[in-house]
Amino acid sequence: MPDSLIWLILGMGMATYLPRMLPLVWLRTDGLNPKLQGMLKNVPYAILGALIFPGVLTIKEDNLLFGAAGAAVAFLAAWIGFNVILVVVCSILALVFGSFIL
Amino acid sequence: MGAVLQEEFRPQLSLIHGIKAGLPIAIGYTPVAFTYGLLAKAAGLSLWETIAMSMFVFAGASQYIALSMLAAQTGAIEILITTFIMNIRHLLMSASLNERAEHDKPWIKAVYAFMVTDESFSVAATRNEEKLSSHFLLGLGFIGYCSWVVFSGIGYITGAGLPEVVQNSMGIALYAMFIGLLVPAAKKSRKVIILASTAALLNIAFSQYEPLSGGWGIILSTILSAAGVELILGEEKAHA
């Protein structure tokens, strides 16, 4: 590997840090249009939808059902009211056991 | 006295609250970081380069792609541009988080901003508290960061893959966490259901179209859903 790799890593660090840092440090939204503020408040729920699909269906190559089954278990566990850690543990265990049984 | 106390008492979330809230993230990062360590070794990086990339870049998908681009002898500029594009979505998250974060000195915000990820943002943004303390955000980011860096190194050193069943099954962890965060909010609000399903459907559609897969699909579907739903449903509250 060339010496330049550490410079590339630092450059990549900047490329990931700037979008994370700039709005938190510089953005002033106190006087922002309420419509825009409302949109910003919608971002978490919209982004969760986009983060879950279609990604969850791709965790096992060539088998959509594997991810779908895991998602269904997570959904059920969350619906019952389990906390997030339990939801995560339940879906991992369900897939491990499922893989052994099927 | 009760009234005065209540006025004074703002439930400030502590560092420990943040660390606890970040535990599912730390679990979820384990297999992803582990695999990154393995791939980095296969791509010819040294142990220190592997760990340095996790320490300074701290972005899973970008690190995976950088490895494959390095292996393909891609130029540094292209790698940097790709990294930037894949992480533009954090602009949206940081801007949204800024609405909820307590007012604090810029340098403190600059520190926890480094640890804003899809996962830490999702956990923070679905909290019920009106304002989130800097301590909470620091703890939340830090535990995931530690897991990411440490397991990158462990993946590199052990040099053997996890058993396939475990690897595949643990791949559900971060998605299960996202679902675990979304469902309680969705149970309380029709608007949340509409926001999430609109963005999900859009992102599924975008993922079929090569130039929009990767970073852009998530950004576009989030903006279209967040803006569109606000314009149509207006004032209806999405948050608790």
mmCIF file of C-alpha atoms in Angstrom:
data_model
loop_
_atom_site.group_PDB
_atom_site.id
_atom_site.type_symbol
_atom_site.label_atom_id
_atom_site.label_comp_id
_atom_site.label_asym_id
_atom_site.label_seq_id
_atom_site.Cartn_x
_atom_site.Cartn_y
_atom_site.Cartn_z
ATOM 1 C CA MET A 1 0.000 0.000 0.000
ATOM 2 C CA PRO A 2 1.295 3.469 -0.869
ATOM 3 C CA ASP A 3 2.188 6.027 1.801
ATOM 4 C CA SER A 4 -0.623 8.191 0.507
ATOM 5 C CA LEU A 5 -3.187 5.884 2.108
ATOM 6 C CA ILE A 6 -3.162 7.733 5.398
ATOM 7 C CA TRP A 7 -3.830 10.977 3.482
ATOM 8 C CA LEU A 8 -6.689 9.326 1.670
ATOM 9 C CA ILE A 9 -8.094 8.150 5.002
ATOM 10 C CA LEU A 10 -7.862 11.663 6.441
ATOM 11 C CA GLY A 11 -9.501 13.064 3.298
ATOM 12 C CA MET A 12 -12.332 10.541 3.595
ATOM 13 C CA GLY A 13 -12.618 11.569 7.241
ATOM 14 C CA MET A 14 -13.196 15.170 6.149
ATOM 15 C CA ALA A 15 -15.715 14.082 3.504
ATOM 16 C CA THR A 16 -17.762 12.261 6.146
ATOM 17 C CA TYR A 17 -17.257 14.809 8.940
ATOM 18 C CA LEU A 18 -18.316 17.985 7.129
ATOM 19 C CA PRO A 19 -21.923 16.925 6.381
ATOM 20 C CA ARG A 20 -22.246 15.711 9.979
ATOM 21 C CA MET A 21 -20.833 18.850 11.552
ATOM 22 C CA LEU A 22 -21.905 21.854 9.458
ATOM 23 C CA PRO A 23 -25.658 21.903 10.209
ATOM 24 C CA LEU A 24 -25.162 21.232 13.928
ATOM 25 C CA VAL A 25 -22.579 23.958 14.369
ATOM 26 C CA TRP A 26 -23.739 26.587 11.879
ATOM 27 C CA LEU A 27 -27.449 26.191 11.188
ATOM 28 C CA ARG A 28 -29.733 28.669 12.954
ATOM 29 C CA THR A 29 -33.342 27.579 12.615
ATOM 30 C CA ASP A 30 -35.009 29.819 15.196
ATOM 31 C CA GLY A 31 -36.538 32.104 12.579
ATOM 32 C CA LEU A 32 -37.101 29.370 10.060
ATOM 33 C CA ASN A 33 -40.425 29.110 8.225
ATOM 34 C CA PRO A 34 -42.694 26.800 10.312
ATOM 35 C CA LYS A 35 -43.424 24.695 7.219
ATOM 36 C CA LEU A 36 -39.688 23.994 6.848
ATOM 37 C CA GLN A 37 -39.344 23.267 10.563
ATOM 38 C CA GLY A 38 -42.199 20.801 10.212
ATOM 39 C CA MET A 39 -40.395 19.110 7.335
ATOM 40 C CA LEU A 40 -37.216 18.803 9.407
ATOM 41 C CA LYS A 41 -39.243 17.175 12.171
ATOM 42 C CA ASN A 42 -40.588 14.673 9.632
ATOM 43 C CA VAL A 43 -37.100 13.622 8.545
ATOM 44 C CA PRO A 44 -36.528 10.950 11.267
ATOM 45 C CA TYR A 45 -39.613 8.918 10.375
ATOM 46 C CA ALA A 46 -39.142 9.253 6.637
ATOM 47 C CA ILE A 47 -35.481 8.278 6.872
ATOM 48 C CA LEU A 48 -36.312 5.234 9.015
ATOM 49 C CA GLY A 49 -38.608 3.985 6.270
ATOM 50 C CA ALA A 50 -35.900 4.501 3.661
ATOM 51 C CA LEU A 51 -33.235 2.896 5.845
ATOM 52 C CA ILE A 52 -35.341 -0.216 6.444
ATOM 53 C CA PHE A 53 -36.492 -0.792 2.852
ATOM 54 C CA PRO A 54 -35.234 -2.232 0.641
ATOM 55 C CA GLY A 55 -32.094 -2.850 2.745
ATOM 56 C CA VAL A 56 -33.648 -5.362 5.135
ATOM 57 C CA LEU A 57 -34.577 -7.625 2.221
ATOM 58 C CA THR A 58 -30.944 -7.859 1.102
ATOM 59 C CA ILE A 59 -29.247 -9.207 4.245
ATOM 60 C CA LYS A 60 -28.970 -12.651 2.691
ATOM 61 C CA GLU A 61 -28.060 -12.782 -0.946
ATOM 62 C CA ASP A 62 -30.735 -14.243 -3.219
ATOM 63 C CA ASN A 63 -33.195 -14.762 -0.393
ATOM 64 C CA LEU A 64 -35.643 -11.934 0.222
ATOM 65 C CA LEU A 65 -37.639 -14.089 2.641
ATOM 66 C CA PHE A 66 -34.777 -14.345 5.121
ATOM 67 C CA GLY A 67 -34.707 -10.593 5.716
ATOM 68 C CA ALA A 68 -38.498 -10.378 5.502
ATOM 69 C CA ALA A 69 -38.836 -13.014 8.220
ATOM 70 C CA GLY A 70 -36.381 -11.142 10.441
ATOM 71 C CA ALA A 71 -38.265 -7.907 9.843
ATOM 72 C CA ALA A 72 -41.577 -9.588 10.708
ATOM 73 C CA VAL A 73 -40.190 -10.871 14.020
ATOM 74 C CA ALA A 74 -38.796 -7.425 14.826
ATOM 75 C CA PHE A 75 -42.121 -5.830 13.966
ATOM 76 C CA LEU A 76 -44.044 -8.219 16.200
ATOM 77 C CA ALA A 77 -41.637 -7.820 19.103
ATOM 78 C CA ALA A 78 -41.803 -4.034 18.793
ATOM 79 C CA TRP A 79 -45.597 -4.109 18.500
ATOM 80 C CA ILE A 80 -45.898 -6.104 21.735
ATOM 81 C CA GLY A 81 -43.878 -3.352 23.371
ATOM 82 C CA PHE A 82 -40.429 -4.913 23.828
ATOM 83 C CA ASN A 83 -37.620 -2.412 24.191
ATOM 84 C CA VAL A 84 -35.175 -1.962 21.346
ATOM 85 C CA ILE A 85 -32.460 -4.269 22.709
ATOM 86 C CA LEU A 86 -34.977 -7.094 23.076
ATOM 87 C CA VAL A 87 -36.328 -6.477 19.595
ATOM 88 C CA VAL A 88 -32.787 -6.812 18.220
ATOM 89 C CA VAL A 89 -31.979 -9.947 20.229
ATOM 90 C CA CYS A 90 -35.309 -11.638 19.351
ATOM 91 C CA SER A 91 -34.859 -11.161 15.631
ATOM 92 C CA ILE A 92 -31.256 -12.398 15.650
ATOM 93 C CA LEU A 93 -32.217 -15.505 17.660
ATOM 94 C CA ALA A 94 -35.277 -16.166 15.501
ATOM 95 C CA LEU A 95 -33.122 -16.158 12.375
ATOM 96 C CA VAL A 96 -30.426 -18.357 13.942
ATOM 97 C CA PHE A 97 -32.976 -20.947 15.087
ATOM 98 C CA GLY A 98 -34.892 -20.629 11.846
ATOM 99 C CA SER A 99 -31.725 -21.350 9.869
ATOM 100 C CA PHE A 100 -31.073 -24.525 11.843
ATOM 101 C CA ILE A 101 -34.621 -25.830 11.636
ATOM 102 C CA LEU A 102 -35.217 -25.180 7.926
ATOM 103 C CA MET B 1 -42.758 24.169 46.553
ATOM 104 C CA GLY B 2 -43.878 21.467 44.173
ATOM 105 C CA ALA B 3 -44.626 24.000 41.481
ATOM 106 C CA VAL B 4 -41.281 25.713 41.862
ATOM 107 C CA LEU B 5 -39.440 22.412 41.743
ATOM 108 C CA GLN B 6 -41.297 21.337 38.644
ATOM 109 C CA GLU B 7 -40.396 24.593 36.982
ATOM 110 C CA GLU B 8 -36.723 24.045 37.799
ATOM 111 C CA PHE B 9 -36.661 20.346 37.073
ATOM 112 C CA ARG B 10 -35.753 19.587 33.493
ATOM 113 C CA PRO B 11 -35.124 15.878 33.060
ATOM 114 C CA GLN B 12 -31.585 16.116 31.729
ATOM 115 C CA LEU B 13 -30.434 12.954 30.052
ATOM 116 C CA SER B 14 -26.992 11.946 31.256
ATOM 117 C CA LEU B 15 -24.000 10.363 29.569
ATOM 118 C CA ILE B 16 -25.091 7.011 31.017
ATOM 119 C CA HIS B 17 -28.550 7.353 29.451
ATOM 120 C CA GLY B 18 -26.795 7.909 26.140
ATOM 121 C CA ILE B 19 -24.567 4.872 26.525
ATOM 122 C CA LYS B 20 -27.562 2.688 27.418
ATOM 123 C CA ALA B 21 -29.562 3.971 24.464
ATOM 124 C CA GLY B 22 -26.574 3.232 22.231
ATOM 125 C CA LEU B 23 -26.212 -0.427 23.237
ATOM 126 C CA PRO B 24 -28.313 -1.823 20.382
ATOM 127 C CA ILE B 25 -26.136 0.191 18.006
ATOM 128 C CA ALA B 26 -22.981 -1.297 19.507
ATOM 129 C CA ILE B 27 -24.414 -4.806 19.050
ATOM 130 C CA GLY B 28 -25.534 -4.073 15.515
ATOM 131 C CA TYR B 29 -22.155 -2.703 14.460
ATOM 132 C CA THR B 30 -20.307 -5.826 15.599
ATOM 133 C CA PRO B 31 -20.772 -8.033 12.524
ATOM 134 C CA VAL B 32 -20.473 -5.105 10.126
ATOM 135 C CA ALA B 33 -17.198 -3.893 11.651
ATOM 136 C CA PHE B 34 -15.871 -7.430 11.928
ATOM 137 C CA THR B 35 -16.486 -8.035 8.226
ATOM 138 C CA TYR B 36 -14.930 -4.701 7.338
ATOM 139 C CA GLY B 37 -11.769 -5.770 9.210
ATOM 140 C CA LEU B 38 -11.629 -9.008 7.242
ATOM 141 C CA LEU B 39 -12.111 -7.258 3.915
ATOM 142 C CA ALA B 40 -9.498 -4.630 4.759
ATOM 143 C CA LYS B 41 -6.962 -7.355 5.383
ATOM 144 C CA ALA B 42 -7.856 -9.014 2.095
ATOM 145 C CA ALA B 43 -7.485 -5.638 0.339
ATOM 146 C CA GLY B 44 -3.925 -5.376 1.667
ATOM 147 C CA LEU B 45 -4.311 -2.673 4.315
ATOM 148 C CA SER B 46 -2.127 -2.833 7.412
ATOM 149 C CA LEU B 47 -3.752 -3.273 10.822
ATOM 150 C CA TRP B 48 -3.139 0.387 11.620
ATOM 151 C CA GLU B 49 -4.578 1.598 8.347
ATOM 152 C CA THR B 50 -7.640 -0.548 8.950
ATOM 153 C CA ILE B 51 -8.157 0.866 12.427
ATOM 154 C CA ALA B 52 -7.314 4.420 11.332
ATOM 155 C CA MET B 53 -9.987 4.281 8.644
ATOM 156 C CA SER B 54 -12.582 3.207 11.204
ATOM 157 C CA MET B 55 -11.395 5.896 13.631
ATOM 158 C CA PHE B 56 -11.388 8.787 11.162
ATOM 159 C CA VAL B 57 -14.071 7.848 8.659
ATOM 160 C CA PHE B 58 -16.602 5.995 10.854
ATOM 161 C CA ALA B 59 -19.004 5.228 8.022
ATOM 162 C CA GLY B 60 -19.671 1.591 7.208
ATOM 163 C CA ALA B 61 -20.846 1.679 3.622
ATOM 164 C CA SER B 62 -18.223 4.259 2.615
ATOM 165 C CA GLN B 63 -15.433 2.159 4.087
ATOM 166 C CA TYR B 64 -16.597 -0.980 2.280
ATOM 167 C CA ILE B 65 -16.754 0.894 -1.000
ATOM 168 C CA ALA B 66 -13.356 2.526 -0.462
ATOM 169 C CA LEU B 67 -11.853 -0.950 -0.019
ATOM 170 C CA SER B 68 -13.303 -2.229 -3.258
ATOM 171 C CA MET B 69 -12.239 0.950 -5.068
ATOM 172 C CA LEU B 70 -8.693 0.629 -3.692
ATOM 173 C CA ALA B 71 -8.605 -2.971 -4.839
ATOM 174 C CA ALA B 72 -9.695 -1.779 -8.287
ATOM 175 C CA GLN B 73 -6.881 0.839 -8.276
ATOM 176 C CA THR B 74 -9.388 3.700 -8.373
ATOM 177 C CA GLY B 75 -7.923 7.199 -7.969
ATOM 178 C CA ALA B 76 -8.063 9.037 -4.650
ATOM 179 C CA ILE B 77 -10.235 11.864 -5.983
ATOM 180 C CA GLU B 78 -12.938 9.452 -7.120
ATOM 181 C CA ILE B 79 -12.889 7.713 -3.757
ATOM 182 C CA LEU B 80 -13.214 11.051 -1.943
ATOM 183 C CA ILE B 81 -16.111 12.190 -4.136
ATOM 184 C CA THR B 82 -17.925 8.883 -3.678
ATOM 185 C CA THR B 83 -17.416 9.092 0.087
ATOM 186 C CA PHE B 84 -18.801 12.611 0.158
ATOM 187 C CA ILE B 85 -21.872 11.744 -1.912
ATOM 188 C CA MET B 86 -22.635 8.704 0.238
ATOM 189 C CA ASN B 87 -22.596 10.871 3.344
ATOM 190 C CA ILE B 88 -24.521 13.922 2.171
ATOM 191 C CA ARG B 89 -27.561 12.405 3.867
ATOM 192 C CA HIS B 90 -25.961 13.269 7.191
ATOM 193 C CA LEU B 91 -26.618 16.932 6.339
ATOM 194 C CA LEU B 92 -30.314 16.148 6.659
ATOM 195 C CA MET B 93 -29.858 14.236 9.890
ATOM 196 C CA SER B 94 -27.662 16.876 11.512
ATOM 197 C CA ALA B 95 -30.065 19.631 10.484
ATOM 198 C CA SER B 96 -32.976 17.672 11.936
ATOM 199 C CA LEU B 97 -31.032 16.798 15.095
ATOM 200 C CA ASN B 98 -30.089 20.460 15.493
ATOM 201 C CA GLU B 99 -33.780 21.175 16.127
ATOM 202 C CA ARG B 100 -33.734 18.870 19.139
ATOM 203 C CA ALA B 101 -30.230 19.277 20.552
ATOM 204 C CA GLU B 102 -29.805 21.536 23.567
ATOM 205 C CA HIS B 103 -28.107 24.841 22.933
ATOM 206 C CA ASP B 104 -24.422 24.395 23.623
ATOM 207 C CA LYS B 105 -20.945 25.622 22.749
ATOM 208 C CA PRO B 106 -20.045 25.047 19.087
ATOM 209 C CA TRP B 107 -16.988 22.934 19.911
ATOM 210 C CA ILE B 108 -19.065 20.491 21.968
ATOM 211 C CA LYS B 109 -21.538 20.138 19.118
ATOM 212 C CA ALA B 110 -18.593 19.704 16.745
ATOM 213 C CA VAL B 111 -17.411 16.782 18.878
ATOM 214 C CA TYR B 112 -20.642 14.793 18.987
ATOM 215 C CA ALA B 113 -21.385 15.717 15.365
ATOM 216 C CA PHE B 114 -18.497 13.411 14.467
ATOM 217 C CA MET B 115 -20.518 10.492 15.814
ATOM 218 C CA VAL B 116 -23.760 11.201 13.944
ATOM 219 C CA THR B 117 -24.644 8.059 11.983
ATOM 220 C CA ASP B 118 -27.864 6.629 10.544
ATOM 221 C CA GLU B 119 -28.148 4.627 13.737
ATOM 222 C CA SER B 120 -27.309 7.208 16.402
ATOM 223 C CA PHE B 121 -29.519 9.733 14.647
ATOM 224 C CA SER B 122 -32.439 7.288 14.563
ATOM 225 C CA VAL B 123 -32.129 6.556 18.270
ATOM 226 C CA ALA B 124 -31.810 10.244 19.190
ATOM 227 C CA ALA B 125 -34.580 11.477 16.941
ATOM 228 C CA THR B 126 -37.166 8.979 18.210
ATOM 229 C CA ARG B 127 -36.678 9.909 21.883
ATOM 230 C CA ASN B 128 -39.688 11.434 23.585
ATOM 231 C CA GLU B 129 -37.773 14.228 25.299
ATOM 232 C CA GLU B 130 -38.292 17.633 23.732
ATOM 233 C CA LYS B 131 -34.602 18.590 24.056
ATOM 234 C CA LEU B 132 -31.625 16.246 24.001
ATOM 235 C CA SER B 133 -28.614 17.061 26.163
ATOM 236 C CA SER B 134 -25.083 17.112 24.785
ATOM 237 C CA HIS B 135 -24.089 14.507 27.361
ATOM 238 C CA PHE B 136 -26.725 12.114 26.068
ATOM 239 C CA LEU B 137 -25.644 12.625 22.464
ATOM 240 C CA LEU B 138 -21.983 12.121 23.398
ATOM 241 C CA GLY B 139 -22.690 8.852 25.218
ATOM 242 C CA LEU B 140 -24.982 7.631 22.464
ATOM 243 C CA GLY B 141 -22.387 8.210 19.762
ATOM 244 C CA PHE B 142 -19.419 7.030 21.772
ATOM 245 C CA ILE B 143 -20.560 3.486 22.547
ATOM 246 C CA GLY B 144 -21.261 2.772 18.870
ATOM 247 C CA TYR B 145 -17.964 4.360 17.893
ATOM 248 C CA CYS B 146 -16.023 2.136 20.311
ATOM 249 C CA SER B 147 -17.739 -0.974 19.002
ATOM 250 C CA TRP B 148 -17.000 0.055 15.418
ATOM 251 C CA VAL B 149 -13.298 0.719 15.960
ATOM 252 C CA VAL B 150 -12.618 -2.244 18.258
ATOM 253 C CA PHE B 151 -14.400 -4.836 16.129
ATOM 254 C CA SER B 152 -12.746 -3.558 12.951
ATOM 255 C CA GLY B 153 -9.435 -4.427 14.582
ATOM 256 C CA ILE B 154 -10.680 -7.777 15.899
ATOM 257 C CA GLY B 155 -11.978 -8.695 12.449
ATOM 258 C CA TYR B 156 -8.564 -7.916 10.971
ATOM 259 C CA ILE B 157 -6.624 -9.852 13.612
ATOM 260 C CA THR B 158 -8.744 -12.997 13.759
ATOM 261 C CA GLY B 159 -8.814 -13.039 9.991
ATOM 262 C CA ALA B 160 -11.552 -15.675 9.832
ATOM 263 C CA GLY B 161 -15.153 -15.086 9.028
ATOM 264 C CA LEU B 162 -17.950 -15.646 11.496
ATOM 265 C CA PRO B 163 -19.960 -18.818 10.834
ATOM 266 C CA GLU B 164 -22.293 -18.073 7.935
ATOM 267 C CA VAL B 165 -25.462 -18.591 9.960
ATOM 268 C CA VAL B 166 -24.306 -16.116 12.596
ATOM 269 C CA GLN B 167 -23.121 -13.614 10.005
ATOM 270 C CA ASN B 168 -26.419 -13.713 8.112
ATOM 271 C CA SER B 169 -28.554 -13.655 11.229
ATOM 272 C CA MET B 170 -26.678 -10.778 12.827
ATOM 273 C CA GLY B 171 -27.197 -8.824 9.638
ATOM 274 C CA ILE B 172 -30.761 -8.243 10.822
ATOM 275 C CA ALA B 173 -29.586 -6.385 13.954
ATOM 276 C CA LEU B 174 -29.488 -2.811 12.695
ATOM 277 C CA TYR B 175 -32.707 -3.206 10.716
ATOM 278 C CA ALA B 176 -34.419 -4.726 13.751
ATOM 279 C CA MET B 177 -33.266 -1.703 15.706
ATOM 280 C CA PHE B 178 -34.723 0.685 13.128
ATOM 281 C CA ILE B 179 -38.015 -1.241 13.270
ATOM 282 C CA GLY B 180 -37.915 -1.220 17.077
ATOM 283 C CA LEU B 181 -37.558 2.564 16.991
ATOM 284 C CA LEU B 182 -40.197 3.167 14.349
ATOM 285 C CA VAL B 183 -43.053 0.965 15.553
ATOM 286 C CA PRO B 184 -43.774 2.683 18.911
ATOM 287 C CA ALA B 185 -43.973 6.046 17.128
ATOM 288 C CA ALA B 186 -46.111 4.561 14.354
ATOM 289 C CA LYS B 187 -48.573 3.130 16.865
ATOM 290 C CA LYS B 188 -49.230 6.639 18.130
ATOM 291 C CA SER B 189 -49.382 8.567 14.890
ATOM 292 C CA ARG B 190 -50.898 8.054 11.455
ATOM 293 C CA LYS B 191 -48.508 10.658 10.096
ATOM 294 C CA VAL B 192 -45.487 8.554 11.120
ATOM 295 C CA ILE B 193 -46.893 5.555 9.252
ATOM 296 C CA ILE B 194 -47.441 7.631 6.132
ATOM 297 C CA LEU B 195 -43.989 9.249 6.326
ATOM 298 C CA ALA B 196 -42.152 5.954 6.737
ATOM 299 C CA SER B 197 -44.091 3.969 4.160
ATOM 300 C CA THR B 198 -43.909 6.715 1.542
ATOM 301 C CA ALA B 199 -40.139 6.967 1.937
ATOM 302 C CA ALA B 200 -39.784 3.166 1.955
ATOM 303 C CA LEU B 201 -41.770 2.753 -1.270
ATOM 304 C CA LEU B 202 -39.867 5.569 -2.971
ATOM 305 C CA ASN B 203 -36.532 4.112 -1.909
ATOM 306 C CA ILE B 204 -37.524 0.662 -3.184
ATOM 307 C CA ALA B 205 -38.414 2.253 -6.531
ATOM 308 C CA PHE B 206 -35.171 4.290 -6.636
ATOM 309 C CA SER B 207 -33.060 1.253 -5.803
ATOM 310 C CA GLN B 208 -34.117 -0.289 -9.099
ATOM 311 C CA TYR B 209 -32.427 2.569 -10.922
ATOM 312 C CA GLU B 210 -28.642 2.284 -10.781
ATOM 313 C CA PRO B 211 -27.593 5.990 -10.536
ATOM 314 C CA LEU B 212 -29.917 6.460 -7.551
ATOM 315 C CA SER B 213 -28.836 3.420 -5.602
ATOM 316 C CA GLY B 214 -26.411 4.113 -2.788
ATOM 317 C CA GLY B 215 -26.476 7.564 -1.227
ATOM 318 C CA TRP B 216 -28.907 9.484 -3.429
ATOM 319 C CA GLY B 217 -31.905 7.161 -3.135
ATOM 320 C CA ILE B 218 -32.153 7.573 0.630
ATOM 321 C CA ILE B 219 -31.763 11.359 0.441
ATOM 322 C CA LEU B 220 -34.334 11.799 -2.321
ATOM 323 C CA SER B 221 -36.944 9.530 -0.815
ATOM 324 C CA THR B 222 -36.515 11.156 2.603
ATOM 325 C CA ILE B 223 -36.838 14.708 1.255
ATOM 326 C CA LEU B 224 -39.791 13.869 -1.000
ATOM 327 C CA SER B 225 -41.634 12.094 1.803
ATOM 328 C CA ALA B 226 -40.840 14.632 4.551
ATOM 329 C CA ALA B 227 -41.760 17.598 2.356
ATOM 330 C CA GLY B 228 -44.699 16.019 0.510
ATOM 331 C CA VAL B 229 -46.388 14.706 3.629
ATOM 332 C CA GLU B 230 -45.928 18.074 5.372
ATOM 333 C CA LEU B 231 -47.527 19.929 2.478
ATOM 334 C CA ILE B 232 -50.459 17.526 2.294
ATOM 335 C CA LEU B 233 -51.099 16.750 5.973
ATOM 336 C CA GLY B 234 -49.771 20.039 7.348
ATOM 337 C CA GLU B 235 -50.091 20.578 11.042
ATOM 338 C CA GLU B 236 -50.858 17.021 12.131
ATOM 339 C CA LYS B 237 -48.229 16.105 14.698
ATOM 340 C CA ALA B 238 -45.760 13.309 14.011
ATOM 341 C CA HIS B 239 -43.874 13.470 17.275
ATOM 342 C CA ALA B 240 -45.012 12.523 20.728
#
